[in-house]
mmCIF file of C-alpha atoms in Angstrom:
data_model
loop_
_atom_site.group_PDB
_atom_site.id
_atom_site.type_symbol
_atom_site.label_atom_id
_atom_site.label_comp_id
_atom_site.label_asym_id
_atom_site.label_seq_id
_atom_site.Cartn_x
_atom_site.Cartn_y
_atom_site.Cartn_z
ATOM 1 C CA MET S 543 0.000 0.000 0.000
ATOM 2 C CA ASP S 544 1.247 3.493 -0.815
ATOM 3 C CA ILE S 545 0.664 6.467 1.450
ATOM 4 C CA THR S 546 1.372 9.938 0.038
ATOM 5 C CA ILE S 547 2.543 12.582 2.475
ATOM 6 C CA THR S 548 1.748 16.150 1.442
ATOM 7 C CA ASP S 549 2.568 17.978 4.671
ATOM 8 C CA PRO S 550 5.872 19.830 3.973
ATOM 9 C CA GLU S 551 6.868 19.827 7.664
ATOM 10 C CA LEU S 552 6.361 16.084 7.954
ATOM 11 C CA LEU S 553 8.238 15.489 4.697
ATOM 12 C CA ALA S 554 11.167 17.529 6.041
ATOM 13 C CA ARG S 555 11.191 15.483 9.247
ATOM 14 C CA PHE S 556 11.316 12.236 7.261
ATOM 15 C CA ALA S 557 14.060 13.617 5.004
ATOM 16 C CA ALA S 558 16.148 14.572 8.045
ATOM 17 C CA ALA S 559 15.797 11.151 9.699
ATOM 18 C CA THR S 560 19.044 9.237 9.946
ATOM 19 C CA ASP S 561 17.792 6.303 11.993
ATOM 20 C CA ALA S 562 14.606 4.309 12.434
ATOM 21 C CA VAL S 563 11.347 6.251 12.716
ATOM 22 C CA ASN S 564 8.411 5.147 14.862
ATOM 23 C CA ILE S 565 4.992 6.106 13.498
ATOM 24 C CA LYS S 566 2.609 6.428 16.436
ATOM 25 C CA GLY S 567 -1.146 6.677 16.626
ATOM 26 C CA PRO S 568 -2.968 9.358 18.629
ATOM 27 C CA ASP S 569 -2.821 7.134 21.721
ATOM 28 C CA GLY S 570 1.009 7.018 21.554
ATOM 29 C CA HIS S 571 1.256 3.375 20.573
ATOM 30 C CA ILE S 572 3.670 2.528 17.759
ATOM 31 C CA LEU S 573 1.812 1.592 14.586
ATOM 32 C CA VAL S 574 4.891 0.922 12.468
ATOM 33 C CA ARG S 575 8.664 1.300 12.679
ATOM 34 C CA LEU S 576 10.363 2.538 9.512
ATOM 35 C CA VAL S 577 14.047 2.112 8.817
ATOM 36 C CA MET S 578 15.055 5.082 6.726
ATOM 37 C CA LYS S 579 17.198 4.436 3.671
ATOM 38 C CA LYS S 580 18.448 7.257 1.524
ATOM 39 C CA PRO S 581 18.140 6.716 -2.232
ATOM 40 C CA ASP S 582 21.136 5.015 -3.763
ATOM 41 C CA LYS S 583 22.895 7.377 -6.165
ATOM 42 C CA ARG S 584 23.606 4.465 -8.503
ATOM 43 C CA HIS S 585 19.888 4.338 -9.308
ATOM 44 C CA HIS S 586 19.638 7.939 -10.384
ATOM 45 C CA ARG S 587 19.571 8.513 -14.094
ATOM 46 C CA PRO S 588 22.935 9.932 -15.172
ATOM 47 C CA GLU S 589 23.207 13.044 -17.260
ATOM 48 C CA PRO S 590 23.836 12.231 -20.920
ATOM 49 C CA THR S 591 27.445 12.599 -22.041
ATOM 50 C CA ILE S 592 26.551 12.660 -25.722
ATOM 51 C CA THR S 593 24.602 15.256 -27.677
ATOM 52 C CA GLU S 594 21.697 14.640 -30.016
ATOM 53 C CA GLU S 595 23.966 15.670 -32.902
ATOM 54 C CA GLN S 596 26.524 13.023 -31.914
ATOM 55 C CA ILE S 597 23.784 10.409 -31.776
ATOM 56 C CA ASP S 598 22.669 11.389 -35.291
ATOM 57 C CA GLU S 599 26.268 11.111 -36.556
ATOM 58 C CA LEU S 600 26.630 7.653 -35.024
ATOM 59 C CA MET S 601 23.333 6.562 -36.538
ATOM 60 C CA GLN S 602 24.681 7.593 -39.951
ATOM 61 C CA GLU S 603 28.013 5.854 -39.359
ATOM 62 C CA TYR S 604 26.443 2.625 -38.055
ATOM 63 C CA PRO S 605 23.004 2.390 -39.695
ATOM 64 C CA LYS S 606 22.702 -1.346 -39.033
ATOM 65 C CA GLY S 607 24.213 -1.326 -35.567
ATOM 66 C CA ARG S 608 27.293 -3.192 -34.394
ATOM 67 C CA SER S 609 27.975 -6.689 -33.196
ATOM 68 C CA LEU S 610 28.398 -7.365 -29.505
ATOM 69 C CA LYS S 611 31.879 -8.706 -30.276
ATOM 70 C CA ASP S 612 32.899 -5.334 -31.783
ATOM 71 C CA ILE S 613 31.401 -3.379 -28.891
ATOM 72 C CA ILE S 614 33.237 -5.485 -26.299
ATOM 73 C CA ALA S 615 36.504 -5.127 -28.239
ATOM 74 C CA ASP S 616 36.123 -1.322 -28.241
ATOM 75 C CA LEU S 617 35.342 -1.263 -24.516
ATOM 76 C CA GLN S 618 38.399 -3.378 -23.765
ATOM 77 C CA LYS S 619 40.564 -0.896 -25.674
ATOM 78 C CA ARG S 620 39.291 1.900 -23.411
ATOM 79 C CA ASP S 621 39.691 0.114 -20.079
ATOM 80 C CA PRO S 622 42.163 -2.758 -19.962
ATOM 81 C CA SER S 623 40.903 -3.936 -16.561
#
């Protein structure tokens, strides 16, 4: 189930949490305990390092694509590890 929080103050409190958060009901009893995890930067979409013009040029140069063997060979030339 998804719950959307729209209260800016509550959102800020969640964003500032560095440890587990207890969500309590009006009577003070804990309803749920959340373990906060910051988003992993590896999952963020990286900024493109190639322009649309460069993509168009590559499409002209390789209209039918390239074989996986050729791609791997080029990558190995760049990074020998």
